[in-house]
């Protein structure tokens, strides 16, 4: 381990899915690190394994998914095999998570103030009176208008954007080292999405909280994160600086994704051009092809791609790509 | 209405009574409140707006599934309402839904799903039905031998192709596409967008493209209308709307896109959330969220008026707000 220790190190992660009397690798050979205060994104389509990678860091994998190999270290300490009680103490205190749909993540029977206050009581031993007062402060920080009144509201009385602010307040209550955000704005309207994203960026950078952002939206991830890992069919296929991923994607899949997006402003610059299609479909977890998992959809495949899975190749500036024919 | 319009919506309002009981008056939800739009044959109109702005109610009234409270919808020369002959409307207007998982009957083969509209419309010769189903499947990029499969045997992109085939098998003139790609995997979206554009060229279709994705709307539309709380706040050609947006709401939508390409275009954002359509703010309904609101905006509602040829804006300050994106 290097001198300046990483906050999070995920090394050679393997997650298996039990289905149809077999075990299938839903995530395989996934490694990445997050330094203190750093922002890293995991991008990919549904089923690529990005969410379960995040869940494994939280120790929240449940049957039929199970960790089958690899190490997860938080400031050097291996946490993948911690007993449930110790993991529970960590969760919410040092690693917190916000989810796509705040309505299903919040308890409908408790006021939002109480749900925030719970964090101080459970993790910091505060008494309920102090905790309730701090919950109002927390709501103020996430810019909920009239926080005293809103603290007494139930989740169903709040709009989607307000609920997600409450989720952020809960997640950041104990000033965790790492915030995992799994599609935090997908359920929201675009103008609200951009406000929530700004809020997350602002609060996390003020408190030095690192972010692991999970999304299918490459634009959103590059907006928030310094570094992006692109996942395809359970593997990281490319890791790049956010600045570079749109301008110089290296993996054929990333290149295909970038070229296939109809981005605002393209028509004015280049006229209406037929969008570049990525042929075929994402393979199912139980039917991952041999070799490079992208080869059936790839225009550059050669014989080796069908047989031997490529390793991650380091490029300049710390970028990585898993392809024989990158660039 | 001009003879050349396929769809003409004139001052359409659709209000729904909400709540109310034996002793209380219901409140009026003004889902659509004075909308005028036109689509010519072969033209695409992109309709942009956030949830609750009235896009879906507008779509329903074009299909004749809700009655106008005021104004009218004229499709191909015929005024449309719930008393209009459904079959006649269905021959002219069809719809492609957002979620191909939810909008196909899981217990019917593709052949049955596609044959049903043909039979309903009097095409009962089994040879002809089979031919048209096969031809339609080919047109949307599926194989005729896939007709006897069930929806679950297809991928998401293929299911959306079936949804498109079902909408087009009667050869309609206008197709309402309600978020046609947003439920699909990112790598599949381009396939469906390309398909929709090819079919438009082949069949001379008009599209009403409802989407919150401005990139998709720019790529697919000739004209664009931006809707907020039941009203059109800005409308014009795609260039006018995306290169010279005048309404602060349109600008906020553009600023909200997290894309390095548009990041350079400025960050003139909206604040807060869409107010309840049951209790819209007085004056311009966007004023509580608008960075440029002045007293006049809070006092009286602006009207949609031309600011350049073919470009209409409903904003008191449209003239003075610079055309350069702030």
XYZ file of C-alpha atoms in Angstrom, chain A:
327
model
C 0.000 0.000 0.000
C 1.280 3.425 -0.864
C 2.080 6.083 1.698
C -0.974 8.215 1.179
C -3.556 5.595 1.903
C -6.648 5.351 -0.265
C -10.011 5.780 1.375
C -11.543 2.858 -0.478
C -9.807 0.061 -2.312
C -11.805 -2.516 -4.192
C -9.577 -5.281 -5.437
C -10.447 -8.079 -7.838
C -14.080 -8.116 -6.735
C -16.170 -11.107 -7.762
C -19.905 -11.292 -7.147
C -21.799 -14.432 -8.070
C -25.422 -14.897 -8.919
C -27.055 -18.195 -8.037
C -29.655 -19.103 -10.629
C -30.863 -22.147 -12.570
C -28.724 -24.531 -10.489
C -25.592 -22.663 -11.411
C -23.446 -19.822 -10.207
C -22.675 -17.043 -12.601
C -20.169 -14.186 -12.235
C -22.281 -11.023 -12.201
C -19.187 -8.972 -11.407
C -15.663 -10.166 -12.094
C -12.221 -8.707 -11.606
C -13.472 -5.274 -10.638
C -10.804 -3.120 -9.001
C -10.793 0.582 -8.314
C -9.699 3.003 -5.640
C -11.096 6.202 -4.229
C -8.835 8.678 -2.451
C -10.112 10.876 0.369
C -12.492 13.483 -0.962
C -12.250 12.077 -4.490
C -15.247 11.639 -6.765
C -15.447 8.480 -8.847
C -18.237 7.325 -11.132
C -19.352 3.865 -12.184
C -21.198 4.072 -15.491
C -22.987 1.340 -17.345
C -26.287 0.008 -18.583
C -28.764 -1.947 -16.527
C -27.392 -5.321 -15.535
C -23.724 -4.362 -15.930
C -23.072 -4.841 -12.225
C -22.579 -1.242 -11.155
C -25.264 -1.222 -8.455
C -24.286 -4.559 -6.934
C -20.670 -3.399 -6.824
C -21.881 -0.483 -4.699
C -24.043 -2.755 -2.558
C -21.080 -5.023 -1.888
C -19.122 -2.040 -0.542
C -22.049 -1.379 1.795
C -22.153 -5.062 2.794
C -25.707 -5.272 1.523
C -25.539 -8.134 -0.975
C -28.290 -10.664 -0.373
C -29.218 -13.999 -1.903
C -29.139 -14.799 -4.849
C -26.103 -12.504 -4.991
C -23.010 -13.206 -2.917
C -19.451 -11.991 -2.670
C -17.274 -14.743 -4.079
C -13.845 -13.177 -4.011
C -11.807 -10.038 -3.778
C -11.073 -7.477 -1.104
C -12.789 -4.270 -0.039
C -10.657 -2.023 2.139
C -11.759 1.105 3.928
C -8.712 3.124 5.022
C -6.685 -0.048 4.842
C -9.051 -2.226 6.880
C -10.630 -5.165 5.094
C -14.378 -4.912 5.500
C -15.708 -7.610 3.194
C -15.870 -10.217 5.981
C -16.847 -8.015 8.914
C -19.519 -9.466 11.207
C -22.960 -7.887 10.679
C -22.849 -5.809 13.872
C -19.550 -4.180 12.949
C -20.717 -3.575 9.393
C -23.862 -1.937 10.738
C -21.791 0.416 12.857
C -19.813 1.381 9.761
C -22.793 1.830 7.503
C -24.301 5.268 7.836
C -21.372 6.445 9.925
C -18.407 6.071 7.596
C -20.072 4.948 4.369
C -23.521 6.238 3.505
C -25.716 5.608 0.520
C -28.547 7.326 -1.283
C -30.841 5.541 -3.666
C -32.787 6.261 -6.824
C -36.262 6.340 -5.361
C -36.358 8.193 -2.029
C -39.961 7.177 -1.386
C -39.012 3.533 -1.060
C -35.868 4.275 0.947
C -37.582 6.442 3.565
C -39.797 5.054 6.310
C -43.360 6.185 5.512
C -44.448 5.971 9.153
C -41.859 8.290 10.672
C -41.446 12.026 10.243
C -38.409 12.959 8.192
C -36.972 14.867 11.159
C -37.002 11.685 13.234
C -35.351 9.704 10.448
C -32.485 12.167 10.361
C -32.320 12.372 14.173
C -32.032 8.590 14.323
C -28.575 8.866 12.777
C -27.271 10.985 15.660
C -28.867 8.720 18.262
C -27.685 5.444 16.708
C -24.212 6.432 15.632
C -23.237 9.227 17.978
C -25.170 8.392 21.134
C -27.017 11.697 21.156
C -30.270 12.012 23.109
C -33.460 12.497 21.114
C -33.935 16.153 22.053
C -30.523 17.193 20.803
C -30.876 14.909 17.806
C -34.193 16.479 16.799
C -32.650 19.930 16.953
C -29.696 18.815 14.874
C -32.081 17.268 12.338
C -33.583 20.720 11.741
C -30.052 22.058 11.209
C -29.374 19.225 8.761
C -32.525 20.065 6.801
C -31.384 23.676 6.652
C -28.049 22.545 5.227
C -29.708 20.661 2.388
C -31.713 23.842 1.702
C -35.142 22.583 2.590
C -37.317 25.668 3.032
C -39.064 26.048 6.434
C -36.959 23.264 8.018
C -38.696 23.413 11.440
C -42.026 22.670 9.833
C -40.693 20.152 7.325
C -38.977 18.163 10.078
C -42.444 17.228 11.306
C -43.643 16.162 7.851
C -43.975 12.577 6.665
C -42.272 11.494 3.418
C -45.538 11.433 1.455
C -46.083 15.114 2.222
C -42.888 16.082 0.396
C -42.108 16.358 -3.305
C -39.604 14.028 -4.954
C -36.858 16.638 -4.853
C -37.486 17.401 -1.189
C -37.402 13.707 -0.335
C -34.072 13.319 -2.056
C -32.776 16.297 -0.038
C -33.910 14.489 3.104
C -32.050 11.369 1.933
C -28.924 13.453 1.463
C -29.383 14.957 4.938
C -29.623 11.448 6.426
C -26.645 10.209 4.441
C -24.420 13.134 5.392
C -25.662 13.418 9.014
C -22.665 11.636 10.498
C -20.205 13.210 8.061
C -19.242 9.916 6.413
C -15.966 9.499 4.555
C -17.730 8.087 1.519
C -21.109 8.763 -0.012
C -22.401 6.180 -2.467
C -25.064 7.641 -4.735
C -26.933 5.095 -6.855
C -28.824 6.895 -9.637
C -29.778 9.611 -7.116
C -31.604 11.816 -9.610
C -33.061 9.388 -12.147
C -36.567 9.666 -10.680
C -36.487 13.474 -10.707
C -37.294 16.146 -13.265
C -34.318 17.601 -15.093
C -34.329 21.025 -13.448
C -34.654 19.404 -10.015
C -31.943 16.902 -10.912
C -29.499 19.669 -11.574
C -30.274 21.329 -8.228
C -29.791 18.070 -6.322
C -26.526 17.416 -8.129
C -25.259 20.899 -7.281
C -26.249 20.367 -3.647
C -24.407 17.050 -3.468
C -21.302 18.526 -5.028
C -21.360 21.540 -2.737
C -21.898 19.649 0.536
C -19.437 16.876 -0.239
C -16.680 19.203 -1.297
C -17.235 21.380 1.818
C -16.985 18.342 4.098
C -14.344 16.475 2.123
C -16.690 13.548 1.527
C -15.664 11.219 -1.257
C -18.389 10.217 -3.726
C -18.956 6.961 -5.563
C -21.595 7.828 -8.119
C -23.512 5.109 -9.962
C -25.399 6.034 -13.103
C -26.293 5.090 -16.640
C -25.907 8.757 -17.622
C -22.372 9.437 -18.786
C -22.962 13.197 -18.878
C -24.206 13.292 -15.299
C -21.287 11.255 -13.996
C -18.672 13.371 -15.726
C -20.372 16.454 -14.297
C -19.897 15.222 -10.725
C -16.875 12.946 -10.855
C -13.232 13.477 -11.519
C -12.731 9.923 -12.698
C -15.066 7.494 -14.453
C -15.094 3.697 -14.635
C -17.176 2.320 -17.491
C -18.636 -1.115 -16.792
C -19.886 -3.627 -19.301
C -21.243 -7.077 -18.510
C -19.714 -7.274 -15.052
C -16.273 -5.890 -15.854
C -14.679 -2.475 -15.880
C -13.747 -1.914 -19.516
C -12.323 1.571 -19.239
C -11.193 3.990 -16.584
C -10.556 7.578 -17.549
C -10.501 11.135 -16.392
C -13.942 12.686 -16.829
C -12.443 15.336 -19.062
C -11.220 12.701 -21.471
C -14.064 10.235 -21.655
C -16.195 12.274 -24.067
C -13.289 13.565 -26.107
C -11.049 10.549 -26.314
C -12.844 7.362 -25.303
C -10.567 4.344 -25.783
C -12.730 1.233 -25.530
C -14.973 0.421 -28.513
C -17.961 0.198 -26.136
C -17.323 3.628 -24.647
C -16.734 5.015 -28.117
C -20.014 3.486 -29.253
C -21.863 4.959 -26.279
C -20.501 8.448 -26.808
C -21.210 8.341 -30.543
C -24.715 6.961 -30.119
C -25.986 9.764 -27.886
C -27.972 12.500 -29.602
C -26.383 15.393 -27.722
C -27.909 18.836 -27.714
C -25.945 21.112 -30.011
C -24.729 18.372 -32.365
C -27.391 19.023 -34.998
C -26.602 22.726 -35.125
C -22.894 21.963 -35.565
C -22.909 18.974 -37.865
C -26.433 18.757 -39.278
C -28.659 15.774 -38.662
C -26.551 12.678 -39.029
C -27.624 9.120 -38.556
C -26.726 8.074 -35.018
C -24.042 5.451 -34.682
C -25.665 2.271 -33.450
C -24.136 -0.355 -31.226
C -25.495 -3.532 -32.763
C -26.990 -6.341 -30.727
C -28.010 -6.330 -27.090
C -26.389 -6.473 -23.665
C -25.852 -10.156 -22.810
C -27.625 -11.603 -19.770
C -25.585 -12.547 -16.696
C -26.152 -16.252 -17.293
C -25.002 -16.008 -20.889
C -21.825 -13.931 -20.873
C -19.758 -14.783 -23.930
C -16.208 -16.148 -23.691
C -13.264 -13.878 -24.240
C -14.020 -10.186 -24.307
C -17.653 -9.843 -23.318
C -18.199 -7.056 -25.805
C -16.908 -9.020 -28.806
C -20.299 -10.081 -30.262
C -21.187 -6.378 -30.597
C -17.764 -5.088 -31.537
C -16.707 -3.948 -34.993
C -13.026 -4.547 -34.249
C -13.103 -8.080 -32.943
C -10.449 -10.547 -34.021
C -9.906 -14.183 -33.190
C -8.261 -13.517 -29.845
C -11.219 -11.423 -28.649
C -13.489 -14.450 -28.875
C -11.197 -16.659 -26.834
C -9.134 -14.787 -24.280
C -10.511 -11.979 -22.153
C -8.219 -8.948 -22.389
C -6.582 -7.569 -19.252
C -6.734 -3.923 -18.250
C -4.002 -2.079 -20.135
C -2.598 1.034 -18.446
C -2.458 4.120 -20.652
C -0.969 7.543 -20.028
C -2.389 9.646 -17.165
C -3.507 6.618 -15.161
C -6.221 5.615 -17.626
C -6.991 1.923 -18.091
C -8.650 0.050 -20.932
C -9.670 -3.588 -21.310
C -9.302 -4.164 -25.048
C -6.798 -5.588 -27.531
C -7.665 -3.019 -30.149
C -8.288 0.147 -28.140
C -7.834 3.700 -29.282
